[in-house]
Amino acid sequence: MKSASPIVGRFAPTPSGRMHLGNIYAALVAWLSVRSRGGRMVLRIEDLDPRTQSGPWTALMLDDLSWLGLDWDEGPYYQRDRIELYRTATENLCRQGLTYPCFCTRAELHAASAPHASDGTPIYAGTCRHLSEAEVAARAAKRPAALRLAVPPAEDPAGTIAFTDRVFGPQREVLARDCGDFLVRRSDGVYAYQLAVVVDDAAMGITEVARGHDLLSSSARQIYLQRLLGYPEPSYAHVPLLVAPDGRRLSKRDRDLDMEGLRERFGTAENLLGWLAGTSGLAPDSAPRTASELAECFSWDLVRAHRNDIVVHEEAAGAPIA
Ligand code: GLU
């Protein structure tokens, strides 16, 4: 169903664990941005990886979002049901002559001395980019190939992606230098996150993407794919990560900060959201507030004002956070 509203945002969680304070903050900001301007929200479950037992986590995620009052108008869509769309988009890239099979093992990739892209992915050294047809056939007989997208050389302007992030301002990435040829499909046949997210954002009419700062470095690859596939470009906002007072990024290891612990300790969504809003600067204090109340005073300026990571140092419901 297509939205009549010009603003469409999304939640796009990967169901690999219980929602955590950092995920809640990113989801809250995405929801506030859309709801404060009368937009629509789509829920998409990013369950592409068949190695993950996603069912139980998905059920908990839907329940946690509902408990928080972060509702959605469309979905949940499941990426596992949408493989045909990813296949069609990949065929399009192949027809444009932009992809090539890659037979490198994980060990070979990490042994290559290329520097690492900002998200920790090794920059591909291009080993399989120029294999002859005979070499491809010989290797394909031994092991399944992944599929890579060849990015333009550094001096080609088409491979320089510039965009303005709503929180972190102007960004510029030279694909050849900063990420290299990247995967669109893994060797086990699973489509890559970068491809799936771009296909889905376009198919679902998403006009604004708001997500954690850790995904800022993926945006250039996604924008590049949008251009190749002729899709519209949504706006991007990357929200600050939550850190402990010692600077450590909060993670799923902090059990007391996942929704199970938080629901127990705060008791109500108003208590939890009010405290989170006070801590992150979305509200002037930590008084209990519903998500809808927070939407009334939401502005991106509040997020920008705290973009140098949000330190979670207060005691949550009596228990120390770190
Ligand atoms: N599924 C990703 C995650 O949970 C988010 C993808 C996105 O927002 O683009 O980290």
Coordinates of C-alpha atoms and ligand atoms in Angstrom, one line a residue:
M1 CA 0.0 0.0 0.0
K2 CA 1.5 3.4 -1.0
S3 CA 1.4 6.2 1.4
A4 CA -0.5 9.4 0.7
S5 CA 1.8 11.3 3.0
P6 CA 5.1 12.7 1.5
I7 CA 7.0 11.5 4.6
V8 CA 7.7 7.8 5.0
G9 CA 10.2 6.5 7.6
R10 CA 11.0 3.0 8.7
F11 CA 12.2 0.7 11.5
A12 CA 14.5 -1.9 10.0
P13 CA 15.7 -4.1 12.9
T14 CA 17.8 -7.2 12.5
P15 CA 16.3 -9.8 14.8
S16 CA 19.5 -11.2 16.2
G17 CA 18.9 -10.4 19.9
R18 CA 16.7 -8.4 22.2
M19 CA 16.3 -4.7 21.5
H20 CA 18.9 -2.7 23.4
L21 CA 18.9 0.9 24.7
G22 CA 20.9 2.0 21.6
N23 CA 18.4 0.4 19.3
I24 CA 15.5 2.0 21.3
Y25 CA 17.0 5.5 21.0
A26 CA 17.5 5.1 17.2
A27 CA 14.0 3.7 16.8
L28 CA 12.5 6.5 19.0
V29 CA 14.2 9.2 16.9
A30 CA 13.1 7.7 13.6
W31 CA 9.5 7.5 14.9
L32 CA 9.6 11.0 16.4
S33 CA 10.8 12.5 13.2
V34 CA 8.0 10.9 11.2
R35 CA 5.2 11.3 13.7
S36 CA 6.0 14.9 14.5
R37 CA 5.4 15.8 10.8
G38 CA 2.4 13.5 10.3
G39 CA 4.3 10.9 8.3
R40 CA 4.0 7.2 8.0
M41 CA 6.1 4.4 9.5
V42 CA 7.0 1.1 7.9
L43 CA 8.3 -1.9 9.8
R44 CA 10.7 -4.2 8.0
I45 CA 12.4 -7.2 9.7
E46 CA 15.9 -7.7 8.3
D47 CA 16.0 -11.4 8.7
L48 CA 18.1 -12.2 5.6
D49 CA 20.7 -14.3 7.3
P50 CA 19.5 -17.9 7.5
R51 CA 22.1 -18.7 10.2
T52 CA 20.1 -16.6 12.7
Q53 CA 17.1 -18.1 14.5
S54 CA 15.2 -14.9 14.0
G55 CA 11.6 -16.0 14.9
P56 CA 11.7 -15.6 18.7
W57 CA 13.7 -12.3 18.5
T58 CA 11.2 -10.9 15.9
A59 CA 8.2 -11.7 18.2
L60 CA 10.0 -10.0 21.1
M61 CA 10.9 -7.0 19.0
L62 CA 7.3 -6.4 17.8
D63 CA 6.2 -6.7 21.4
D64 CA 8.8 -4.3 22.7
L65 CA 8.1 -1.7 20.0
S66 CA 4.3 -1.9 20.8
W67 CA 5.1 -1.6 24.6
L68 CA 7.1 1.5 23.9
G69 CA 4.2 3.0 21.9
L70 CA 6.3 3.1 18.7
D71 CA 3.7 2.1 16.3
W72 CA 3.8 1.5 12.6
D73 CA 1.3 1.8 9.7
E74 CA 2.7 -0.8 7.3
G75 CA 4.3 -4.2 7.7
P76 CA 6.0 -6.0 9.2
Y77 CA 7.6 -7.0 5.9
Y78 CA 10.2 -9.8 6.1
Q79 CA 13.2 -9.8 3.9
R80 CA 13.2 -13.5 3.7
D81 CA 9.9 -13.2 1.7
R82 CA 11.5 -10.7 -0.7
I83 CA 14.3 -12.6 -2.3
E84 CA 12.8 -12.4 -5.8
L85 CA 13.1 -8.6 -5.6
Y86 CA 16.8 -8.8 -4.7
R87 CA 17.4 -11.3 -7.4
T88 CA 15.8 -9.0 -10.0
A89 CA 17.8 -6.0 -8.9
T90 CA 21.0 -8.1 -9.0
E91 CA 20.2 -9.2 -12.5
N92 CA 19.9 -5.6 -13.5
L93 CA 23.4 -4.8 -12.1
C94 CA 24.8 -7.9 -13.9
R95 CA 23.2 -6.8 -17.2
Q96 CA 24.9 -3.4 -16.8
G97 CA 28.2 -5.3 -16.6
L98 CA 29.0 -4.0 -13.2
T99 CA 29.4 -7.3 -11.2
Y100 CA 31.9 -10.1 -11.1
P101 CA 32.1 -13.4 -9.3
C102 CA 34.6 -13.5 -6.4
F103 CA 36.1 -16.7 -5.1
C104 CA 38.2 -15.3 -2.3
T105 CA 37.9 -17.1 1.0
R106 CA 37.5 -15.1 4.3
A107 CA 41.1 -15.9 5.2
E108 CA 42.3 -14.6 1.8
L109 CA 40.3 -11.4 2.2
H110 CA 41.7 -10.7 5.6
A111 CA 45.3 -11.7 4.6
A112 CA 45.2 -9.0 1.9
S113 CA 47.1 -6.0 3.1
A114 CA 44.5 -3.5 2.0
P115 CA 43.4 -1.0 4.7
H116 CA 40.1 -1.4 6.3
A117 CA 37.0 0.6 5.5
S118 CA 35.5 2.6 8.3
D119 CA 33.0 -0.2 9.2
G120 CA 35.7 -2.8 9.5
T121 CA 35.2 -4.5 6.1
P122 CA 38.5 -5.0 4.4
I123 CA 38.8 -3.0 1.3
Y124 CA 38.8 -5.6 -1.5
A125 CA 42.1 -5.8 -3.2
G126 CA 40.4 -6.6 -6.6
T127 CA 41.9 -10.1 -6.8
C128 CA 39.0 -11.6 -8.8
R129 CA 38.1 -8.5 -10.8
H130 CA 40.0 -9.4 -13.9
L131 CA 39.8 -13.2 -14.0
S132 CA 39.5 -14.7 -17.5
E133 CA 36.4 -16.8 -18.4
A134 CA 38.5 -19.9 -18.2
E135 CA 39.8 -19.0 -14.7
V136 CA 36.2 -18.3 -13.6
A137 CA 35.1 -21.7 -14.9
A138 CA 37.9 -23.5 -13.2
R139 CA 37.3 -21.8 -9.8
A140 CA 33.5 -22.1 -10.1
A141 CA 34.0 -25.9 -10.4
K142 CA 35.6 -25.9 -6.9
R143 CA 33.6 -23.5 -4.8
P144 CA 30.6 -21.2 -5.1
A145 CA 31.2 -17.6 -5.9
A146 CA 30.1 -14.5 -4.2
L147 CA 29.1 -11.5 -6.4
R148 CA 30.8 -8.2 -6.2
L149 CA 30.0 -4.8 -7.6
A150 CA 32.9 -3.1 -9.4
V151 CA 33.1 0.5 -8.2
P152 CA 34.5 3.2 -10.5
P153 CA 38.2 4.2 -10.3
A154 CA 39.0 6.9 -7.8
E155 CA 39.4 9.6 -10.5
D156 CA 35.9 8.9 -12.0
P157 CA 33.4 11.4 -10.4
A158 CA 30.7 8.8 -10.6
G159 CA 32.4 7.0 -7.8
T160 CA 32.5 9.9 -5.4
I161 CA 29.4 10.1 -3.3
A162 CA 28.5 13.3 -1.5
F163 CA 25.4 13.8 0.7
T164 CA 24.4 15.7 3.7
D165 CA 23.5 13.8 6.8
R166 CA 20.8 15.4 8.9
V167 CA 22.9 15.0 12.0
F168 CA 26.5 14.8 11.0
G169 CA 26.4 17.2 8.1
P170 CA 28.2 17.0 4.7
Q171 CA 29.7 13.6 3.9
R172 CA 31.9 12.6 1.0
E173 CA 33.2 9.1 0.1
V174 CA 35.4 8.0 -2.7
L175 CA 34.1 4.4 -3.1
A176 CA 37.3 3.0 -4.7
R177 CA 39.4 4.4 -1.8
D178 CA 37.0 4.1 1.1
C179 CA 35.3 0.8 0.5
G180 CA 36.4 -0.8 -2.7
D181 CA 34.3 -3.3 -4.7
F182 CA 31.6 -4.5 -2.4
L183 CA 29.4 -7.6 -2.1
V184 CA 25.9 -7.8 -3.4
R185 CA 25.5 -11.5 -2.7
R186 CA 27.5 -13.8 -0.5
S187 CA 28.9 -17.1 -1.6
D188 CA 26.2 -18.9 0.3
G189 CA 23.6 -17.2 -2.0
V190 CA 22.4 -14.7 0.7
Y191 CA 21.9 -11.2 -0.6
A192 CA 24.1 -8.5 1.0
Y193 CA 22.6 -6.0 3.5
Q194 CA 23.6 -3.1 1.2
L195 CA 21.6 -4.4 -1.8
A196 CA 18.5 -5.6 0.2
V197 CA 18.2 -2.3 2.1
V198 CA 18.3 -0.3 -1.1
V199 CA 15.8 -2.4 -2.9
D200 CA 13.4 -2.4 0.1
D201 CA 13.7 1.3 0.8
A202 CA 12.8 2.1 -2.8
A203 CA 10.0 -0.5 -2.9
M204 CA 8.5 0.8 0.3
G205 CA 8.6 4.4 -0.7
I206 CA 10.9 5.4 2.2
T207 CA 11.7 9.1 2.1
E208 CA 13.9 9.3 5.2
V209 CA 16.3 6.9 6.8
A210 CA 17.2 7.4 10.5
R211 CA 19.4 4.9 12.1
G212 CA 22.5 4.4 14.3
H213 CA 25.7 6.2 13.6
D214 CA 27.5 2.9 13.0
L215 CA 25.7 2.7 9.6
L216 CA 26.9 6.2 8.4
S217 CA 29.7 4.6 6.4
S218 CA 27.2 2.3 4.5
S219 CA 25.2 5.3 3.1
A220 CA 27.6 6.0 0.2
R221 CA 27.4 2.4 -1.0
Q222 CA 23.6 2.6 -0.7
I223 CA 23.3 5.9 -2.6
Y224 CA 25.6 4.5 -5.3
L225 CA 23.3 1.5 -5.7
Q226 CA 20.3 3.7 -5.8
R227 CA 21.8 5.6 -8.7
L228 CA 22.7 2.5 -10.6
L229 CA 19.2 1.1 -10.1
G230 CA 17.4 4.4 -10.9
Y231 CA 15.8 4.6 -7.4
P232 CA 15.0 7.9 -5.5
E233 CA 17.4 8.9 -2.8
P234 CA 16.0 9.2 0.7
S235 CA 17.4 11.7 3.3
Y236 CA 19.8 10.2 5.8
A237 CA 20.1 10.9 9.5
H238 CA 22.5 8.9 11.7
V239 CA 21.8 9.2 15.3
P240 CA 24.5 9.3 18.0
L241 CA 25.5 6.0 19.7
L242 CA 25.1 5.6 23.4
V243 CA 28.3 5.1 25.4
A244 CA 29.2 4.2 29.0
P245 CA 31.0 6.8 31.1
D246 CA 34.4 5.2 30.2
G247 CA 33.7 5.8 26.5
R248 CA 32.8 2.1 25.8
R249 CA 30.0 1.7 23.3
L250 CA 27.0 0.1 24.9
S251 CA 26.4 -3.3 23.4
K252 CA 24.2 -6.4 23.6
R253 CA 26.5 -7.6 26.3
D254 CA 25.1 -5.0 28.7
R255 CA 22.3 -7.3 29.7
D256 CA 20.7 -4.8 32.1
L257 CA 20.2 -2.4 29.1
D258 CA 18.2 -4.7 26.9
M259 CA 14.5 -4.5 26.9
E260 CA 14.0 -7.4 29.3
G261 CA 16.0 -5.7 32.0
L262 CA 14.7 -2.2 31.1
R263 CA 11.1 -3.2 31.2
E264 CA 11.6 -4.8 34.6
R265 CA 13.4 -1.8 36.1
F266 CA 11.3 1.0 34.6
G267 CA 7.9 -0.7 34.8
T268 CA 6.3 1.6 32.2
A269 CA 7.2 2.9 28.8
E270 CA 6.7 6.5 30.1
N271 CA 9.3 6.0 32.8
L272 CA 11.8 4.5 30.4
L273 CA 11.2 7.0 27.5
G274 CA 11.2 9.9 29.9
W275 CA 14.6 8.9 31.3
L276 CA 16.0 8.1 27.9
A277 CA 14.8 11.5 26.5
G278 CA 16.3 13.3 29.5
T279 CA 19.6 11.5 29.1
S280 CA 19.8 12.1 25.3
G281 CA 18.6 15.7 25.4
L282 CA 15.2 15.0 23.6
A283 CA 13.5 16.5 26.7
P284 CA 14.7 19.0 29.3
D285 CA 14.4 16.6 32.1
S286 CA 13.7 12.9 32.8
A287 CA 10.1 13.2 33.8
P288 CA 7.9 10.3 32.5
R289 CA 6.7 11.0 29.0
T290 CA 4.9 9.0 26.3
A291 CA 6.3 8.8 22.8
S292 CA 3.5 11.0 21.6
E293 CA 4.3 13.7 24.1
L294 CA 8.0 13.6 23.0
A295 CA 6.8 14.0 19.4
E296 CA 5.2 17.3 20.3
C297 CA 8.6 18.9 21.2
F298 CA 10.8 16.9 18.8
S299 CA 13.3 18.7 16.5
W300 CA 16.4 17.5 14.7
D301 CA 18.3 20.3 16.4
L302 CA 17.9 18.4 19.7
V303 CA 19.6 15.4 18.2
R304 CA 22.3 17.5 16.5
A305 CA 23.1 19.1 19.9
H306 CA 24.1 15.7 21.3
R307 CA 25.9 14.3 18.3
N308 CA 29.2 13.6 20.1
D309 CA 27.8 10.4 21.6
I310 CA 25.4 10.3 24.5
V311 CA 26.9 9.2 27.7
V312 CA 24.6 7.0 29.8
H313 CA 25.8 7.7 33.3
E314 CA 22.7 8.1 35.3
E315 CA 21.4 5.4 37.5
A316 CA 18.5 3.6 35.8
A317 CA 15.8 2.8 38.4
G318 CA 18.4 2.5 41.1
A319 CA 20.8 0.2 39.4
P320 CA 24.1 1.5 38.1
I321 CA 24.4 1.5 34.3
A322 CA 28.1 0.7 34.0
Ligands
GLU1 N1 19.0 -3.9 10.1 C1 20.0 -2.9 10.4 C2 20.3 -3.1 11.9 O1 19.5 -3.6 12.7 C3 19.6 -1.5 10.2 C4 19.5 -1.3 8.7 C5 19.2 0.1 8.3 O2 18.6 0.9 9.1 O3 19.5 0.5 7.2 O4 21.4 -2.7 12.3

